[in-house]
Amino acid sequence: MAARILAVPIADRATASSRLRLHDLVHLLPRHFDTTVLRPRDPAHLHSQEPSRFDLLYVQKDATPTVVEFARRAADAGVPVVYDIDDDFGCWSGMDEAAMCELASLVTVDSQQRAAAVRPAAGGPVTVLPCMIDAATDPHRALLPNHPADQVRVVSSFGNLPSLRAARAYLRAVPPGLDTYVVGPAGCHAELGGMRVVAFRLDTFVRDLSASDVFLLAHGTHEAALKDNNRLIMGMSLGIPSLVSATPAYTDTLAELGLAWLACAPAEVPDRLGQLADPGVRTTIAAAGREYAWSGFSPSLCAARLAEALNTALDGPV
């Protein structure tokens, strides 16, 4: 018998890469899940649903009063609620993430550090579901070269505005003569000090990233402790090395691969780029990164993890 899932996304699929986790993964769930995905931020569509008609409510990030009340109705009707959050409380205005965590049967997060932070507010267990590789089936991936370019010519960063703000010092440290750009929100050119900005579009995301020889990725000071490694994993999946801030999610990942030297301070960027100038070094890093990313963060594997979490919530407390 099919398990009827009502999924409430925070935004539509094309808004930002992190949103793909819900939109793409629910379609990869085993066949015994029958999932209805609501239109994001659409109270009328939400109110047209009766929670008791579903076996489980799956909410991604959204903790607006309308969604919290709907989730409370679901819980009161005996429908388990799974709440997925990968942002700090208060990151989105008008949200009551603590209320959602308290009433949820199961909370899913993106990192062990966030799990520890969320547990005091959670009414049920907290499970870590690592973010999957974004745009994993993008056809442009088939056009990526198997070997790095002979020289490092282009260095870039990508992410949301807080992430790009954190990367500014790294990009400014890039030696003259190398091209730099960022892939991020449209209209952030001035705020990033005049850096060249390629506006994020899901249909060109992989193509825009693949023009780079090296990525520079940084977590902001405020967000660093809880953030995950999803941008580093994205870079690894493309076979493009990344220099990163020395923050937990990045350093822990690189340490597993014996590549801790890729975590650095902005002042160390010229030295690290000098080491990456050797195409043999970049080839070795690219091979290790691809294997790590695709063996641990593929959509099929992440869908299986999500299915396990949903089944746990459906089964109820032990």
mmCIF file of C-alpha atoms in Angstrom:
data_model
loop_
_atom_site.group_PDB
_atom_site.id
_atom_site.type_symbol
_atom_site.label_atom_id
_atom_site.label_comp_id
_atom_site.label_asym_id
_atom_site.label_seq_id
_atom_site.Cartn_x
_atom_site.Cartn_y
_atom_site.Cartn_z
ATOM 1 C CA MET A 1 0.000 0.000 0.000
ATOM 2 C CA ALA A 2 1.378 3.418 -1.000
ATOM 3 C CA ALA A 3 2.451 5.887 1.670
ATOM 4 C CA ARG A 4 0.882 9.240 0.791
ATOM 5 C CA ILE A 5 3.393 12.056 1.331
ATOM 6 C CA LEU A 6 2.515 15.756 1.234
ATOM 7 C CA ALA A 7 5.699 17.763 0.560
ATOM 8 C CA VAL A 8 5.948 21.497 1.277
ATOM 9 C CA PRO A 9 9.037 23.115 -0.334
ATOM 10 C CA ILE A 10 10.431 26.476 0.715
ATOM 11 C CA ALA A 11 10.903 27.610 -2.901
ATOM 12 C CA ASP A 12 10.554 26.336 -6.430
ATOM 13 C CA ARG A 13 13.172 24.123 -8.004
ATOM 14 C CA ALA A 14 14.827 26.854 -10.071
ATOM 15 C CA THR A 15 15.365 29.291 -7.201
ATOM 16 C CA ALA A 16 18.659 27.967 -5.818
ATOM 17 C CA SER A 17 20.625 24.767 -5.922
ATOM 18 C CA SER A 18 19.891 23.777 -2.316
ATOM 19 C CA ARG A 19 16.194 23.500 -3.147
ATOM 20 C CA LEU A 20 16.848 20.511 -5.401
ATOM 21 C CA ARG A 21 17.032 18.235 -2.397
ATOM 22 C CA LEU A 22 13.242 18.114 -2.089
ATOM 23 C CA HIS A 23 12.163 18.593 -5.690
ATOM 24 C CA ASP A 24 14.522 16.009 -7.152
ATOM 25 C CA LEU A 25 14.729 13.467 -4.366
ATOM 26 C CA VAL A 26 11.000 12.911 -3.881
ATOM 27 C CA HIS A 27 10.835 11.675 -7.479
ATOM 28 C CA LEU A 28 13.588 9.139 -6.750
ATOM 29 C CA LEU A 29 11.873 7.630 -3.719
ATOM 30 C CA PRO A 30 10.811 3.974 -3.867
ATOM 31 C CA ARG A 31 7.506 3.263 -5.569
ATOM 32 C CA HIS A 32 5.623 2.738 -2.328
ATOM 33 C CA PHE A 33 5.793 6.510 -1.729
ATOM 34 C CA ASP A 34 3.060 8.557 -3.423
ATOM 35 C CA THR A 35 4.193 12.181 -3.125
ATOM 36 C CA THR A 36 2.234 15.379 -3.729
ATOM 37 C CA VAL A 37 4.474 18.478 -3.928
ATOM 38 C CA LEU A 38 2.726 21.750 -3.095
ATOM 39 C CA ARG A 39 3.413 25.061 -4.756
ATOM 40 C CA PRO A 40 5.890 26.927 -2.498
ATOM 41 C CA ARG A 41 4.698 29.864 -0.434
ATOM 42 C CA ASP A 42 1.102 29.393 -1.631
ATOM 43 C CA PRO A 43 -1.276 29.420 1.380
ATOM 44 C CA ALA A 44 -4.301 28.786 -0.818
ATOM 45 C CA HIS A 45 -2.773 25.596 -2.207
ATOM 46 C CA LEU A 46 -1.809 24.517 1.302
ATOM 47 C CA HIS A 47 -5.284 25.191 2.689
ATOM 48 C CA SER A 48 -6.834 23.192 -0.142
ATOM 49 C CA GLN A 49 -5.264 20.079 1.401
ATOM 50 C CA GLU A 50 -6.639 18.062 4.307
ATOM 51 C CA PRO A 51 -3.746 16.750 6.431
ATOM 52 C CA SER A 52 -5.622 13.631 7.517
ATOM 53 C CA ARG A 53 -5.731 12.468 3.866
ATOM 54 C CA PHE A 54 -1.965 11.913 3.974
ATOM 55 C CA ASP A 55 0.256 9.486 5.823
ATOM 56 C CA LEU A 56 3.117 11.953 6.321
ATOM 57 C CA LEU A 57 3.835 15.675 6.001
ATOM 58 C CA TYR A 58 7.347 16.572 4.774
ATOM 59 C CA VAL A 59 8.276 20.263 5.171
ATOM 60 C CA GLN A 60 11.469 21.786 3.788
ATOM 61 C CA LYS A 61 12.627 24.825 5.799
ATOM 62 C CA ASP A 62 9.255 26.639 5.731
ATOM 63 C CA ALA A 63 8.177 27.639 9.227
ATOM 64 C CA THR A 64 5.846 30.520 8.438
ATOM 65 C CA PRO A 65 2.773 30.750 10.675
ATOM 66 C CA THR A 66 0.563 29.203 7.983
ATOM 67 C CA VAL A 67 2.782 26.143 7.608
ATOM 68 C CA VAL A 68 3.325 25.773 11.367
ATOM 69 C CA GLU A 69 -0.446 25.776 11.914
ATOM 70 C CA PHE A 70 -0.970 23.243 9.117
ATOM 71 C CA ALA A 71 1.749 21.033 10.591
ATOM 72 C CA ARG A 72 0.104 21.284 14.006
ATOM 73 C CA ARG A 73 -3.195 20.179 12.483
ATOM 74 C CA ALA A 74 -1.407 17.225 10.890
ATOM 75 C CA ALA A 75 0.235 16.246 14.173
ATOM 76 C CA ASP A 76 -3.076 16.534 16.020
ATOM 77 C CA ALA A 77 -4.595 14.186 13.427
ATOM 78 C CA GLY A 78 -1.861 11.629 14.087
ATOM 79 C CA VAL A 79 0.022 12.370 10.847
ATOM 80 C CA PRO A 80 3.818 12.307 11.375
ATOM 81 C CA VAL A 81 5.659 15.488 10.422
ATOM 82 C CA VAL A 82 9.214 15.487 9.048
ATOM 83 C CA TYR A 83 10.896 18.901 9.111
ATOM 84 C CA ASP A 84 14.046 19.473 7.050
ATOM 85 C CA ILE A 85 16.215 22.463 8.008
ATOM 86 C CA ASP A 86 19.713 23.427 6.880
ATOM 87 C CA ASP A 87 19.774 27.073 7.970
ATOM 88 C CA ASP A 88 20.301 28.768 11.321
ATOM 89 C CA PHE A 89 17.175 29.716 13.255
ATOM 90 C CA GLY A 90 16.204 33.261 12.271
ATOM 91 C CA CYS A 91 17.951 33.091 8.889
ATOM 92 C CA TRP A 92 14.569 33.567 7.210
ATOM 93 C CA SER A 93 12.336 36.380 8.490
ATOM 94 C CA GLY A 94 8.897 35.517 9.814
ATOM 95 C CA MET A 95 9.775 31.888 10.565
ATOM 96 C CA ASP A 96 9.352 29.949 13.804
ATOM 97 C CA GLU A 97 11.787 27.097 13.243
ATOM 98 C CA ALA A 98 11.757 26.167 16.933
ATOM 99 C CA ALA A 99 7.999 25.538 16.785
ATOM 100 C CA MET A 100 8.390 23.314 13.740
ATOM 101 C CA CYS A 101 11.224 21.362 15.369
ATOM 102 C CA GLU A 102 9.182 20.879 18.534
ATOM 103 C CA LEU A 103 6.103 19.454 16.825
ATOM 104 C CA ALA A 104 7.967 17.379 14.209
ATOM 105 C CA SER A 105 8.093 13.617 14.591
ATOM 106 C CA LEU A 106 11.550 13.722 12.988
ATOM 107 C CA VAL A 107 13.892 16.589 12.102
ATOM 108 C CA THR A 108 16.406 16.161 9.281
ATOM 109 C CA VAL A 109 19.500 18.377 9.020
ATOM 110 C CA ASP A 110 22.571 18.601 6.812
ATOM 111 C CA SER A 111 25.455 18.238 9.262
ATOM 112 C CA GLN A 112 26.391 16.663 12.582
ATOM 113 C CA GLN A 113 27.130 20.124 13.962
ATOM 114 C CA ARG A 114 23.620 21.356 13.086
ATOM 115 C CA ALA A 115 22.103 18.208 14.559
ATOM 116 C CA ALA A 116 23.750 18.973 17.903
ATOM 117 C CA ALA A 117 22.464 22.555 17.763
ATOM 118 C CA VAL A 118 18.897 21.566 16.859
ATOM 119 C CA ARG A 119 18.390 18.649 19.294
ATOM 120 C CA PRO A 120 17.495 20.822 22.326
ATOM 121 C CA ALA A 121 14.570 22.295 20.348
ATOM 122 C CA ALA A 122 13.411 19.037 18.737
ATOM 123 C CA GLY A 123 10.409 17.110 19.974
ATOM 124 C CA GLY A 124 11.625 13.925 18.295
ATOM 125 C CA PRO A 125 14.830 12.449 16.903
ATOM 126 C CA VAL A 126 17.201 14.426 14.645
ATOM 127 C CA THR A 127 18.742 12.686 11.635
ATOM 128 C CA VAL A 128 21.603 13.896 9.430
ATOM 129 C CA LEU A 129 20.853 13.682 5.696
ATOM 130 C CA PRO A 130 23.858 14.997 3.761
ATOM 131 C CA CYS A 131 23.027 17.201 0.794
ATOM 132 C CA MET A 132 23.154 15.484 -2.559
ATOM 133 C CA ILE A 133 25.201 16.534 -5.583
ATOM 134 C CA ASP A 134 23.301 19.381 -7.211
ATOM 135 C CA ALA A 135 22.284 19.173 -10.871
ATOM 136 C CA ALA A 136 23.692 15.649 -10.989
ATOM 137 C CA THR A 137 21.982 14.778 -14.275
ATOM 138 C CA ASP A 138 22.742 18.053 -16.046
ATOM 139 C CA PRO A 139 23.681 17.133 -19.648
ATOM 140 C CA HIS A 140 26.600 19.566 -19.620
ATOM 141 C CA ARG A 141 28.437 17.229 -17.248
ATOM 142 C CA ALA A 142 29.038 14.897 -20.198
ATOM 143 C CA LEU A 143 31.030 17.667 -21.882
ATOM 144 C CA LEU A 144 33.436 18.206 -18.981
ATOM 145 C CA PRO A 145 37.080 17.366 -19.802
ATOM 146 C CA ASN A 146 38.571 14.265 -18.228
ATOM 147 C CA HIS A 147 41.811 16.071 -17.411
ATOM 148 C CA PRO A 148 42.468 19.565 -16.017
ATOM 149 C CA ALA A 149 43.828 22.329 -18.224
ATOM 150 C CA ASP A 150 47.595 22.710 -18.472
ATOM 151 C CA GLN A 151 47.447 25.991 -16.542
ATOM 152 C CA VAL A 152 45.237 27.651 -13.946
ATOM 153 C CA ARG A 153 43.686 30.597 -15.747
ATOM 154 C CA VAL A 154 40.250 31.039 -14.151
ATOM 155 C CA VAL A 155 39.343 31.089 -10.452
ATOM 156 C CA SER A 156 35.778 31.475 -9.220
ATOM 157 C CA SER A 157 33.351 31.077 -6.342
ATOM 158 C CA PHE A 158 29.657 30.281 -6.133
ATOM 159 C CA GLY A 159 26.859 30.293 -3.591
ATOM 160 C CA ASN A 160 24.370 32.569 -1.899
ATOM 161 C CA LEU A 161 25.178 36.153 -0.927
ATOM 162 C CA PRO A 162 26.522 35.393 2.599
ATOM 163 C CA SER A 163 28.826 32.732 1.140
ATOM 164 C CA LEU A 164 30.086 35.078 -1.559
ATOM 165 C CA ARG A 165 30.689 37.825 0.975
ATOM 166 C CA ALA A 166 32.833 35.345 2.908
ATOM 167 C CA ALA A 167 34.756 34.491 -0.285
ATOM 168 C CA ARG A 168 35.577 38.109 -1.194
ATOM 169 C CA ALA A 169 38.871 38.153 0.708
ATOM 170 C CA TYR A 170 39.920 34.921 -1.030
ATOM 171 C CA LEU A 171 39.071 36.257 -4.484
ATOM 172 C CA ARG A 172 40.889 39.521 -3.819
ATOM 173 C CA ALA A 173 44.002 37.497 -2.945
ATOM 174 C CA VAL A 174 44.132 35.889 -6.398
ATOM 175 C CA PRO A 175 47.328 37.041 -8.166
ATOM 176 C CA PRO A 176 47.013 39.462 -11.095
ATOM 177 C CA GLY A 177 46.684 37.858 -14.485
ATOM 178 C CA LEU A 178 44.107 35.266 -13.472
ATOM 179 C CA ASP A 179 40.457 35.739 -14.390
ATOM 180 C CA THR A 180 37.944 35.699 -11.513
ATOM 181 C CA TYR A 181 34.159 35.575 -11.321
ATOM 182 C CA VAL A 182 31.347 34.411 -9.058
ATOM 183 C CA VAL A 183 28.107 32.551 -9.752
ATOM 184 C CA GLY A 184 25.430 33.885 -7.457
ATOM 185 C CA PRO A 185 22.292 35.977 -7.077
ATOM 186 C CA ALA A 186 21.591 38.461 -9.847
ATOM 187 C CA GLY A 187 22.196 42.069 -8.904
ATOM 188 C CA CYS A 188 24.890 41.495 -6.257
ATOM 189 C CA HIS A 189 27.693 43.067 -8.347
ATOM 190 C CA ALA A 190 27.966 46.260 -6.294
ATOM 191 C CA GLU A 191 27.779 44.516 -2.933
ATOM 192 C CA LEU A 192 30.662 42.263 -3.939
ATOM 193 C CA GLY A 193 32.919 45.187 -4.736
ATOM 194 C CA GLY A 194 32.501 45.108 -8.494
ATOM 195 C CA MET A 195 33.408 41.459 -9.009
ATOM 196 C CA ARG A 196 32.155 39.871 -12.205
ATOM 197 C CA VAL A 197 28.897 38.112 -11.382
ATOM 198 C CA VAL A 198 27.307 35.367 -13.455
ATOM 199 C CA ALA A 199 23.685 35.248 -12.323
ATOM 200 C CA PHE A 200 22.624 31.844 -10.996
ATOM 201 C CA ARG A 201 20.342 29.958 -13.356
ATOM 202 C CA LEU A 202 19.692 26.293 -12.795
ATOM 203 C CA ASP A 203 19.743 25.473 -16.510
ATOM 204 C CA THR A 204 23.245 26.968 -16.939
ATOM 205 C CA PHE A 205 24.673 26.286 -13.463
ATOM 206 C CA VAL A 206 26.981 23.400 -14.385
ATOM 207 C CA ARG A 207 28.127 25.099 -17.583
ATOM 208 C CA ASP A 208 28.902 28.336 -15.710
ATOM 209 C CA LEU A 209 30.894 26.494 -13.047
ATOM 210 C CA SER A 210 32.826 24.385 -15.529
ATOM 211 C CA ALA A 211 34.583 27.458 -16.931
ATOM 212 C CA SER A 212 36.680 27.565 -13.743
ATOM 213 C CA ASP A 213 39.977 25.809 -13.044
ATOM 214 C CA VAL A 214 39.852 26.297 -9.256
ATOM 215 C CA PHE A 215 37.052 27.244 -6.855
ATOM 216 C CA LEU A 216 37.438 29.444 -3.773
ATOM 217 C CA LEU A 217 34.815 28.552 -1.156
ATOM 218 C CA ALA A 218 34.335 30.110 2.256
ATOM 219 C CA HIS A 219 31.881 30.006 5.136
ATOM 220 C CA GLY A 220 31.121 33.238 6.949
ATOM 221 C CA THR A 221 32.240 33.528 10.579
ATOM 222 C CA HIS A 222 28.676 33.472 11.915
ATOM 223 C CA GLU A 223 27.522 30.464 9.897
ATOM 224 C CA ALA A 224 30.731 28.422 9.827
ATOM 225 C CA ALA A 225 30.156 26.178 12.827
ATOM 226 C CA LEU A 226 26.978 24.559 11.492
ATOM 227 C CA LYS A 227 27.349 24.666 7.710
ATOM 228 C CA ASP A 228 27.709 21.559 5.565
ATOM 229 C CA ASN A 229 30.104 20.715 2.744
ATOM 230 C CA ASN A 230 27.652 20.771 -0.169
ATOM 231 C CA ARG A 231 29.512 23.357 -2.277
ATOM 232 C CA LEU A 232 32.783 21.490 -1.839
ATOM 233 C CA ILE A 233 31.006 18.283 -2.880
ATOM 234 C CA MET A 234 29.625 20.072 -5.937
ATOM 235 C CA GLY A 235 33.134 21.125 -6.931
ATOM 236 C CA MET A 236 34.454 17.616 -6.361
ATOM 237 C CA SER A 237 31.673 16.135 -8.511
ATOM 238 C CA LEU A 238 32.872 18.326 -11.393
ATOM 239 C CA GLY A 239 36.515 17.333 -10.935
ATOM 240 C CA ILE A 240 37.521 20.911 -10.102
ATOM 241 C CA PRO A 241 39.786 21.501 -7.046
ATOM 242 C CA SER A 242 38.661 23.946 -4.355
ATOM 243 C CA LEU A 243 40.605 26.103 -1.940
ATOM 244 C CA VAL A 244 38.393 26.556 1.112
ATOM 245 C CA SER A 245 38.139 28.341 4.423
ATOM 246 C CA ALA A 246 39.430 26.374 7.405
ATOM 247 C CA THR A 247 35.932 25.685 8.745
ATOM 248 C CA PRO A 248 34.735 22.343 10.158
ATOM 249 C CA ALA A 249 32.676 20.909 7.308
ATOM 250 C CA TYR A 250 35.440 21.634 4.803
ATOM 251 C CA THR A 251 38.452 20.637 6.888
ATOM 252 C CA ASP A 252 36.836 17.387 8.034
ATOM 253 C CA THR A 253 36.068 16.402 4.447
ATOM 254 C CA LEU A 254 39.514 17.263 3.106
ATOM 255 C CA ALA A 255 41.218 15.491 6.005
ATOM 256 C CA GLU A 256 39.515 12.245 4.958
ATOM 257 C CA LEU A 257 41.234 12.566 1.580
ATOM 258 C CA GLY A 258 44.622 13.671 2.871
ATOM 259 C CA LEU A 259 44.069 17.080 1.282
ATOM 260 C CA ALA A 260 43.974 19.279 4.378
ATOM 261 C CA TRP A 261 46.391 21.719 2.710
ATOM 262 C CA LEU A 262 43.551 22.935 0.475
ATOM 263 C CA ALA A 263 42.030 24.681 3.521
ATOM 264 C CA CYS A 264 43.729 28.019 3.946
ATOM 265 C CA ALA A 265 43.515 31.677 4.893
ATOM 266 C CA PRO A 266 43.130 34.368 2.189
ATOM 267 C CA ALA A 267 46.802 35.343 2.537
ATOM 268 C CA GLU A 268 47.769 31.771 1.596
ATOM 269 C CA VAL A 269 45.789 31.736 -1.665
ATOM 270 C CA PRO A 270 48.744 32.693 -3.930
ATOM 271 C CA ASP A 271 50.885 29.900 -2.471
ATOM 272 C CA ARG A 272 48.112 27.309 -2.814
ATOM 273 C CA LEU A 273 47.347 28.373 -6.379
ATOM 274 C CA GLY A 274 51.052 27.981 -7.093
ATOM 275 C CA GLN A 275 50.881 24.371 -5.913
ATOM 276 C CA LEU A 276 47.741 23.807 -8.002
ATOM 277 C CA ALA A 277 49.518 25.140 -11.099
ATOM 278 C CA ASP A 278 50.906 21.614 -11.564
ATOM 279 C CA PRO A 279 48.327 19.794 -13.738
ATOM 280 C CA GLY A 280 49.426 16.485 -12.202
ATOM 281 C CA VAL A 281 48.440 17.733 -8.749
ATOM 282 C CA ARG A 282 45.059 18.871 -10.028
ATOM 283 C CA THR A 283 44.526 15.549 -11.811
ATOM 284 C CA THR A 284 45.133 13.645 -8.568
ATOM 285 C CA ILE A 285 42.805 15.936 -6.606
ATOM 286 C CA ALA A 286 40.130 15.727 -9.301
ATOM 287 C CA ALA A 287 40.131 11.915 -9.271
ATOM 288 C CA ALA A 288 39.944 11.721 -5.473
ATOM 289 C CA GLY A 289 37.197 14.335 -5.358
ATOM 290 C CA ARG A 290 35.020 12.690 -8.011
ATOM 291 C CA GLU A 291 35.232 9.331 -6.266
ATOM 292 C CA TYR A 292 34.408 10.850 -2.876
ATOM 293 C CA ALA A 293 31.460 12.866 -4.203
ATOM 294 C CA TRP A 294 29.795 10.250 -6.370
ATOM 295 C CA SER A 295 30.306 7.381 -3.934
ATOM 296 C CA GLY A 296 28.758 9.272 -1.024
ATOM 297 C CA PHE A 297 26.413 11.970 -2.301
ATOM 298 C CA SER A 298 24.753 10.701 -5.488
ATOM 299 C CA PRO A 299 21.007 11.384 -5.851
ATOM 300 C CA SER A 300 20.153 7.685 -5.662
ATOM 301 C CA LEU A 301 22.077 7.259 -2.403
ATOM 302 C CA CYS A 302 20.588 10.426 -0.914
ATOM 303 C CA ALA A 303 17.097 9.332 -1.962
ATOM 304 C CA ALA A 304 17.650 6.032 -0.158
ATOM 305 C CA ARG A 305 18.677 7.947 2.983
ATOM 306 C CA LEU A 306 15.575 10.121 2.717
ATOM 307 C CA ALA A 307 13.366 7.060 2.224
ATOM 308 C CA GLU A 308 14.850 5.501 5.361
ATOM 309 C CA ALA A 309 14.101 8.676 7.344
ATOM 310 C CA LEU A 310 10.541 8.857 6.048
ATOM 311 C CA ASN A 311 9.972 5.186 6.848
ATOM 312 C CA THR A 312 11.264 5.794 10.367
ATOM 313 C CA ALA A 313 8.734 8.600 10.837
ATOM 314 C CA LEU A 314 5.927 6.479 9.370
ATOM 315 C CA ASP A 315 6.757 3.616 11.726
ATOM 316 C CA GLY A 316 6.445 5.947 14.715
ATOM 317 C CA PRO A 317 8.260 5.812 18.062
ATOM 318 C CA VAL A 318 9.818 2.501 18.995
#
